[in-house]
């Protein structure tokens, strides 16, 4: 069974930094891509950053040049370094992995439990 476990959220002042981590536990699978999403109160979940197995990255315009997504493929872990945080970055952050279990032809989405990031002004 595959599980994603997140860590690293918290409360920070505007201008501060946080680093989120998300690790996939279990065995017998391969990961195609990893991503971070966020959902603020009353808003839809939105893509923040994603990284393909090739290493190619994509960021939401609102976080470009402030957030950096990276991976440790040996540990099935994705990170997101968040710098110059703003109050509008306040949200629950979710990691997302596209995973194919051995014996299955298809990739499916797995989600972390979510971690709260609160940025005070």
Coordinates of N, CA, C and O in Angstrom, one line a residue:
X1 N 0.9 -1.2 0.0 CA 0.0 0.0 0.0 C 0.9 1.2 0.0 O 1.9 1.3 0.7
X2 N 0.5 2.2 -0.8 CA 1.3 3.5 -0.9 C 0.6 4.5 0.0 O -0.6 4.8 -0.1
X3 N 1.4 5.2 0.8 CA 1.0 6.3 1.6 C 1.9 7.5 1.4 O 3.1 7.3 1.3
X4 N 1.4 8.7 1.3 CA 2.2 9.9 1.3 C 2.1 10.6 2.6 O 0.9 10.8 3.1
X5 N 3.2 11.0 3.2 CA 3.2 11.6 4.5 C 3.9 13.0 4.3 O 5.1 13.0 3.9
X6 N 3.2 14.0 4.7 CA 3.7 15.4 4.6 C 4.3 15.9 5.9 O 3.8 15.5 7.0
X7 N 5.2 16.9 5.9 CA 5.6 17.5 7.0 C 6.2 18.9 6.6 O 6.4 19.2 5.5
X8 N 6.3 19.8 7.6 CA 6.9 21.1 7.4 C 6.1 22.3 7.4 O 6.6 23.4 7.3
X9 N 4.8 22.2 7.5 CA 4.0 23.4 7.6 C 4.1 24.1 8.9 O 4.9 23.7 9.8
X10 N 3.4 25.2 9.0 CA 3.5 26.0 10.3 C 3.1 27.4 10.1 O 2.5 27.8 9.0
X11 N 3.4 28.2 11.1 CA 3.1 29.6 11.1 C 4.4 30.4 10.9 O 5.4 30.2 11.6
X12 N 4.4 31.4 10.0 CA 5.6 32.2 9.7 C 5.1 33.6 9.4 O 4.0 33.8 8.9
X13 N 6.0 34.5 9.7 CA 5.7 35.9 9.4 C 5.9 36.2 7.9 O 6.8 35.5 7.2
X14 N 5.3 37.2 7.3 CA 5.5 37.6 5.9 C 7.0 37.8 5.7 O 7.7 38.5 6.6
X15 N 7.5 37.3 4.6 CA 8.9 37.4 4.3 C 9.7 36.3 4.7 O 10.9 36.1 4.4
X16 N 9.1 35.4 5.6 CA 9.8 34.3 6.1 C 9.9 33.1 5.1 O 9.4 33.2 4.0
X17 N 10.4 32.0 5.6 CA 10.6 30.8 4.7 C 10.1 29.5 5.5 O 10.1 29.5 6.7
X18 N 9.6 28.6 4.7 CA 9.3 27.2 5.2 C 9.7 26.2 4.1 O 9.8 26.5 2.9
X19 N 9.9 25.0 4.6 CA 10.2 23.9 3.7 C 9.3 22.8 3.9 O 9.2 22.3 5.1
X20 N 8.5 22.4 2.9 CA 7.6 21.3 3.0 C 8.3 20.0 2.5 O 9.1 20.1 1.5
X21 N 7.9 18.9 3.0 CA 8.4 17.6 2.6 C 7.3 16.6 2.4 O 6.3 16.7 3.2
X22 N 7.4 15.7 1.5 CA 6.3 14.6 1.3 C 7.0 13.4 0.9 O 7.7 13.4 -0.2
X23 N 6.9 12.3 1.6 CA 7.5 11.1 1.3 C 6.5 10.0 1.0 O 5.5 9.9 1.8
X24 N 6.8 9.2 0.0 CA 5.9 8.0 -0.3 C 6.5 6.8 0.4 O 7.6 6.5 0.2
X25 N 5.6 6.1 1.1 CA 6.1 4.9 1.8 C 5.5 3.7 1.1 O 4.5 3.8 0.3
X26 N 6.1 2.5 1.3 CA 5.6 1.3 0.6 C 6.6 0.9 -0.4 O 7.7 1.4 -0.5
X27 N 6.2 -0.1 -1.2 CA 7.1 -0.6 -2.2 C 6.3 -1.1 -3.4 O 5.1 -1.2 -3.3
X28 N 7.0 -1.5 -4.5 CA 6.4 -2.0 -5.6 C 5.6 -1.0 -6.5 O 4.5 -1.3 -7.0
X29 N 6.3 0.2 -6.6 CA 5.6 1.2 -7.4 C 6.7 2.0 -8.1 O 7.9 2.0 -7.7
X30 N 6.3 2.8 -9.1 CA 7.1 3.8 -9.8 C 6.4 5.1 -9.8 O 5.2 5.1 -10.0
X31 N 7.1 6.2 -9.7 CA 6.6 7.5 -9.7 C 6.9 8.2 -11.0 O 8.0 8.2 -11.4
X32 N 5.8 8.8 -11.6 CA 6.0 9.5 -12.8 C 6.2 11.0 -12.5 O 7.2 11.6 -13.1
X33 N 5.5 11.6 -11.7 CA 5.6 13.0 -11.4 C 5.1 13.3 -10.0 O 4.4 12.6 -9.4
X34 N 5.6 14.4 -9.5 CA 5.3 14.9 -8.2 C 4.8 16.3 -8.2 O 5.3 17.1 -9.1
X35 N 4.0 16.7 -7.3 CA 3.5 18.1 -7.4 C 3.0 18.6 -6.0 O 2.8 17.7 -5.1
X36 N 2.9 19.9 -5.9 CA 2.3 20.5 -4.7 C 1.1 21.3 -5.1 O 1.2 22.0 -6.1
X37 N 0.0 21.1 -4.4 CA -1.2 21.9 -4.6 C -1.5 22.6 -3.3 O -1.0 22.3 -2.2
X38 N -2.4 23.6 -3.4 CA -2.8 24.3 -2.1 C -4.3 24.7 -2.3 O -4.8 24.9 -3.4
X39 N -4.9 24.8 -1.1 CA -6.3 25.2 -1.1 C -6.5 26.1 0.1 O -6.3 25.8 1.2
X40 N -6.9 27.4 -0.3 CA -7.2 28.4 0.7 C -8.7 28.3 1.1 O -9.5 27.8 0.2
X41 N -9.1 28.8 2.2 CA -10.5 28.8 2.6 C -11.4 29.4 1.5 O -11.1 30.5 1.1
X42 N -12.4 28.7 1.1 CA -13.4 29.3 0.2 C -12.9 29.3 -1.3 O -13.6 29.8 -2.1
X43 N -11.7 28.7 -1.5 CA -11.2 28.7 -2.9 C -11.0 27.2 -3.3 O -10.9 26.3 -2.5
X44 N -10.8 27.1 -4.6 CA -10.5 25.8 -5.2 C -9.1 25.4 -5.0 O -8.2 26.3 -4.9
X45 N -8.8 24.1 -5.0 CA -7.4 23.6 -4.9 C -6.7 24.0 -6.2 O -7.3 23.9 -7.3
X46 N -5.5 24.5 -6.1 CA -4.8 25.0 -7.2 C -3.4 24.4 -7.2 O -2.8 24.1 -6.2
X47 N -2.8 24.2 -8.4 CA -1.5 23.7 -8.6 C -0.5 24.8 -8.3 O -0.6 25.9 -8.7
X48 N 0.5 24.4 -7.4 CA 1.5 25.4 -7.1 C 2.8 25.1 -7.8 O 3.4 26.0 -8.4
X49 N 3.2 23.8 -7.9 CA 4.5 23.5 -8.5 C 4.4 22.0 -8.8 O 3.8 21.2 -8.1
X50 N 5.1 21.6 -9.9 CA 5.2 20.2 -10.3 C 6.5 19.9 -10.9 O 7.2 20.8 -11.4
X51 N 7.0 18.6 -10.7 CA 8.2 18.2 -11.3 C 8.1 16.9 -11.9 O 7.5 15.9 -11.3
X52 N 8.5 16.7 -13.1 CA 8.4 15.5 -13.8 C 9.6 14.6 -13.5 O 10.6 15.0 -12.9
X53 N 9.5 13.3 -13.9 CA 10.6 12.4 -13.6 C 11.9 12.9 -14.4 O 13.0 12.6 -13.9
X54 N 11.7 13.6 -15.5 CA 12.8 14.1 -16.2 C 13.5 15.3 -15.5 O 14.6 15.6 -15.8
X55 N 12.8 15.8 -14.5 CA 13.4 16.9 -13.7 C 12.8 18.3 -14.2 O 13.0 19.3 -13.5
X56 N 12.0 18.2 -15.2 CA 11.4 19.5 -15.7 C 10.3 20.0 -14.7 O 9.6 19.2 -14.1
X57 N 10.4 21.3 -14.4 CA 9.5 21.9 -13.4 C 8.5 22.9 -14.0 O 8.7 23.4 -15.1
X58 N 7.4 23.1 -13.3 CA 6.4 24.1 -13.7 C 5.9 24.7 -12.4 O 5.7 24.0 -11.4
X59 N 5.7 26.0 -12.5 CA 5.3 26.8 -11.3 C 4.1 27.6 -11.6 O 4.0 28.2 -12.7
X60 N 3.2 27.8 -10.7 CA 2.2 28.9 -10.8 C 2.8 30.2 -10.8 O 3.9 30.4 -10.2
X61 N 2.3 31.1 -11.6 CA 2.9 32.5 -11.7 C 3.0 33.1 -10.4 O 4.0 33.9 -10.1
X62 N 2.1 32.9 -9.5 CA 2.1 33.6 -8.2 C 3.3 33.2 -7.3 O 3.6 33.9 -6.3
X63 N 3.9 32.1 -7.6 CA 5.0 31.6 -6.7 C 6.4 31.5 -7.4 O 7.4 31.2 -6.8
X64 N 6.4 31.9 -8.7 CA 7.6 31.8 -9.5 C 8.7 32.7 -8.8 O 8.3 33.8 -8.3
X65 N 9.9 32.2 -8.7 CA 11.0 33.0 -8.2 C 11.0 33.0 -6.6 O 11.9 33.6 -6.0
X66 N 10.0 32.4 -6.0 CA 9.9 32.4 -4.6 C 9.9 30.9 -4.0 O 10.5 30.7 -3.0
X67 N 9.3 30.0 -4.8 CA 9.2 28.6 -4.4 C 10.0 27.8 -5.3 O 10.2 28.1 -6.5
X68 N 10.6 26.7 -4.7 CA 11.4 25.8 -5.5 C 11.0 24.4 -5.1 O 11.1 24.0 -3.9
X69 N 10.7 23.6 -6.1 CA 10.3 22.2 -5.9 C 11.5 21.3 -6.3 O 12.3 21.6 -7.2
X70 N 11.8 20.3 -5.5 CA 12.9 19.4 -5.8 C 12.6 18.0 -5.2 O 11.6 17.9 -4.5
X71 N 13.4 17.1 -5.6 CA 13.1 15.7 -5.2 C 14.4 15.0 -4.8 O 15.5 15.4 -5.1
X72 N 14.1 13.9 -4.0 CA 15.2 12.9 -3.7 C 14.5 11.6 -4.2 O 13.8 11.0 -3.4
X73 N 14.9 11.2 -5.4 CA 14.2 10.1 -6.0 C 14.5 8.8 -5.2 O 13.7 7.9 -5.1
X74 N 15.7 8.7 -4.7 CA 16.1 7.5 -3.9 C 15.2 7.4 -2.7 O 15.1 6.2 -2.2
X75 N 14.7 8.5 -2.2 CA 13.9 8.4 -1.0 C 12.4 8.6 -1.3 O 11.6 8.7 -0.4
X76 N 12.0 8.7 -2.6 CA 10.7 8.9 -3.0 C 10.1 10.1 -2.3 O 8.9 10.0 -1.7
X77 N 10.8 11.2 -2.3 CA 10.4 12.4 -1.5 C 10.5 13.6 -2.4 O 11.4 13.7 -3.2
X78 N 9.5 14.5 -2.2 CA 9.5 15.7 -2.8 C 9.5 16.8 -1.8 O 9.0 16.7 -0.7
X79 N 10.2 17.9 -2.1 CA 10.3 19.1 -1.2 C 9.8 20.3 -1.9 O 9.7 20.4 -3.1
X80 N 9.4 21.3 -1.1 CA 9.2 22.6 -1.7 C 9.7 23.6 -0.7 O 9.2 23.7 0.4
X81 N 10.7 24.4 -1.2 CA 11.3 25.5 -0.4 C 10.5 26.7 -0.7 O 10.4 27.1 -1.9
X82 N 9.9 27.3 0.3 CA 9.1 28.5 0.1 C 9.7 29.7 0.8 O 9.9 29.7 2.0
X83 N 10.1 30.6 0.0 CA 10.8 31.8 0.5 C 9.9 33.1 0.2 O 9.0 33.0 -0.6
X84 N 10.2 34.2 0.9 CA 9.5 35.4 0.7 C 8.0 35.2 0.8 O 7.2 35.7 0.0
X85 N 7.6 34.5 1.8 CA 6.2 34.1 1.9 C 5.3 35.3 2.2 O 5.7 36.3 2.8
X86 N 4.1 35.3 1.6 CA 3.1 36.4 1.7 C 1.9 35.8 2.4 O 1.6 34.6 2.3
X87 N 1.1 36.7 3.0 CA -0.2 36.3 3.6 C -1.1 35.5 2.6 O -1.8 34.6 3.0
X88 N -1.0 35.9 1.3 CA -1.9 35.2 0.4 C -1.4 33.8 0.1 O -2.1 33.0 -0.7
X89 N -0.2 33.4 0.6 CA 0.2 32.0 0.5 C -0.4 31.1 1.5 O -0.2 29.9 1.5
X90 N -1.2 31.7 2.4 CA -1.8 30.9 3.5 C -2.8 29.9 2.9 O -3.7 30.3 2.1
X91 N -2.7 28.7 3.2 CA -3.5 27.6 2.6 C -3.1 26.3 3.3 O -2.1 26.2 4.0
X92 N -3.9 25.3 3.0 CA -3.5 23.9 3.2 C -2.8 23.4 2.0 O -3.3 23.5 0.9
X93 N -1.6 22.9 2.2 CA -0.8 22.4 1.1 C -0.8 20.9 1.0 O -0.6 20.2 2.0
X94 N -1.0 20.4 -0.2 CA -1.1 18.9 -0.4 C -0.1 18.5 -1.5 O 0.1 19.1 -2.5
X95 N 0.6 17.4 -1.2 CA 1.5 16.8 -2.2 C 0.6 15.8 -3.0 O -0.3 15.2 -2.5
X96 N 1.1 15.6 -4.2 CA 0.4 14.7 -5.2 C 1.5 14.0 -6.0 O 2.4 14.6 -6.5
X97 N 1.4 12.7 -6.0 CA 2.3 11.8 -6.8 C 1.4 11.0 -7.8 O 0.4 10.5 -7.5
X98 N 2.0 11.0 -9.0 CA 1.4 10.1 -10.0 C 2.2 8.7 -9.9 O 3.4 8.7 -10.2
X99 N 1.5 7.7 -9.5 CA 2.2 6.4 -9.2 C 1.5 5.3 -9.9 O 0.3 5.2 -10.1
X100 N 2.4 4.4 -10.4 CA 1.9 3.2 -11.1 C 2.5 2.0 -10.2 O 3.7 1.9 -10.0
X101 N 1.6 1.2 -9.8 CA 2.0 0.0 -9.0 C 2.4 -1.1 -10.0 O 1.8 -1.2 -11.0
X102 N 3.4 -1.8 -9.6 CA 3.8 -2.9 -10.5 C 2.7 -3.8 -10.7 O 1.9 -4.2 -9.8
X103 N 2.5 -4.2 -12.0 CA 1.4 -5.1 -12.4 C 0.2 -4.3 -12.9 O -0.7 -4.9 -13.5
X104 N 0.2 -3.0 -12.7 CA -0.9 -2.2 -13.2 C -0.4 -1.4 -14.4 O 0.7 -0.9 -14.4
X105 N -1.2 -1.2 -15.4 CA -0.8 -0.5 -16.6 C -1.0 1.0 -16.4 O -0.5 1.8 -17.3
X106 N -1.7 1.4 -15.4 CA -2.1 2.8 -15.3 C -1.4 3.5 -14.1 O -1.2 2.9 -13.1
X107 N -1.2 4.8 -14.3 CA -0.8 5.7 -13.2 C -2.1 6.2 -12.6 O -3.1 6.5 -13.2
X108 N -2.0 6.4 -11.3 CA -3.1 7.1 -10.6 C -2.6 8.1 -9.6 O -1.4 8.1 -9.3
X109 N -3.4 9.0 -9.2 CA -3.0 10.1 -8.2 C -3.1 9.6 -6.8 O -4.1 9.0 -6.4
X110 N -2.1 9.9 -6.0 CA -2.1 9.7 -4.6 C -1.9 11.1 -4.0 O -1.1 11.9 -4.5
X111 N -2.5 11.3 -2.8 CA -2.5 12.6 -2.1 C -2.0 12.5 -0.7 O -2.3 11.5 0.0
X112 N -1.2 13.5 -0.3 CA -0.9 13.6 1.1 C -2.0 14.1 1.9 O -3.1 14.4 1.4
X113 N -1.8 14.1 3.3 CA -2.9 14.4 4.2 C -3.1 15.9 4.3 O -4.2 16.4 4.8
X114 N -2.2 16.7 3.8 CA -2.3 18.2 3.8 C -1.6 18.7 5.0 O -1.6 18.1 6.1
X115 N -1.0 19.9 4.8 CA -0.3 20.5 5.9 C -0.6 22.0 5.9 O -0.6 22.6 4.8
X116 N -0.9 22.6 7.0 CA -1.3 24.0 7.1 C -0.1 24.9 7.0 O 0.8 24.7 7.8
X117 N -0.2 25.9 6.1 CA 0.8 27.0 6.1 C 0.1 28.3 6.3 O -0.9 28.6 5.6
X118 N 0.5 29.0 7.4 CA -0.2 30.3 7.7 C 0.9 31.3 7.7 O 1.9 31.2 8.4
X119 N 0.7 32.4 6.9 CA 1.6 33.5 6.9 C 1.0 34.7 7.4 O -0.1 35.2 6.9
X120 N 1.5 35.3 8.5 CA 0.9 36.4 9.1 C 1.6 37.7 8.6 O 2.7 37.7 8.2
X121 N 0.8 38.8 8.6 CA 1.3 40.0 8.0 C 1.9 40.9 9.1 O 1.9 40.6 10.2

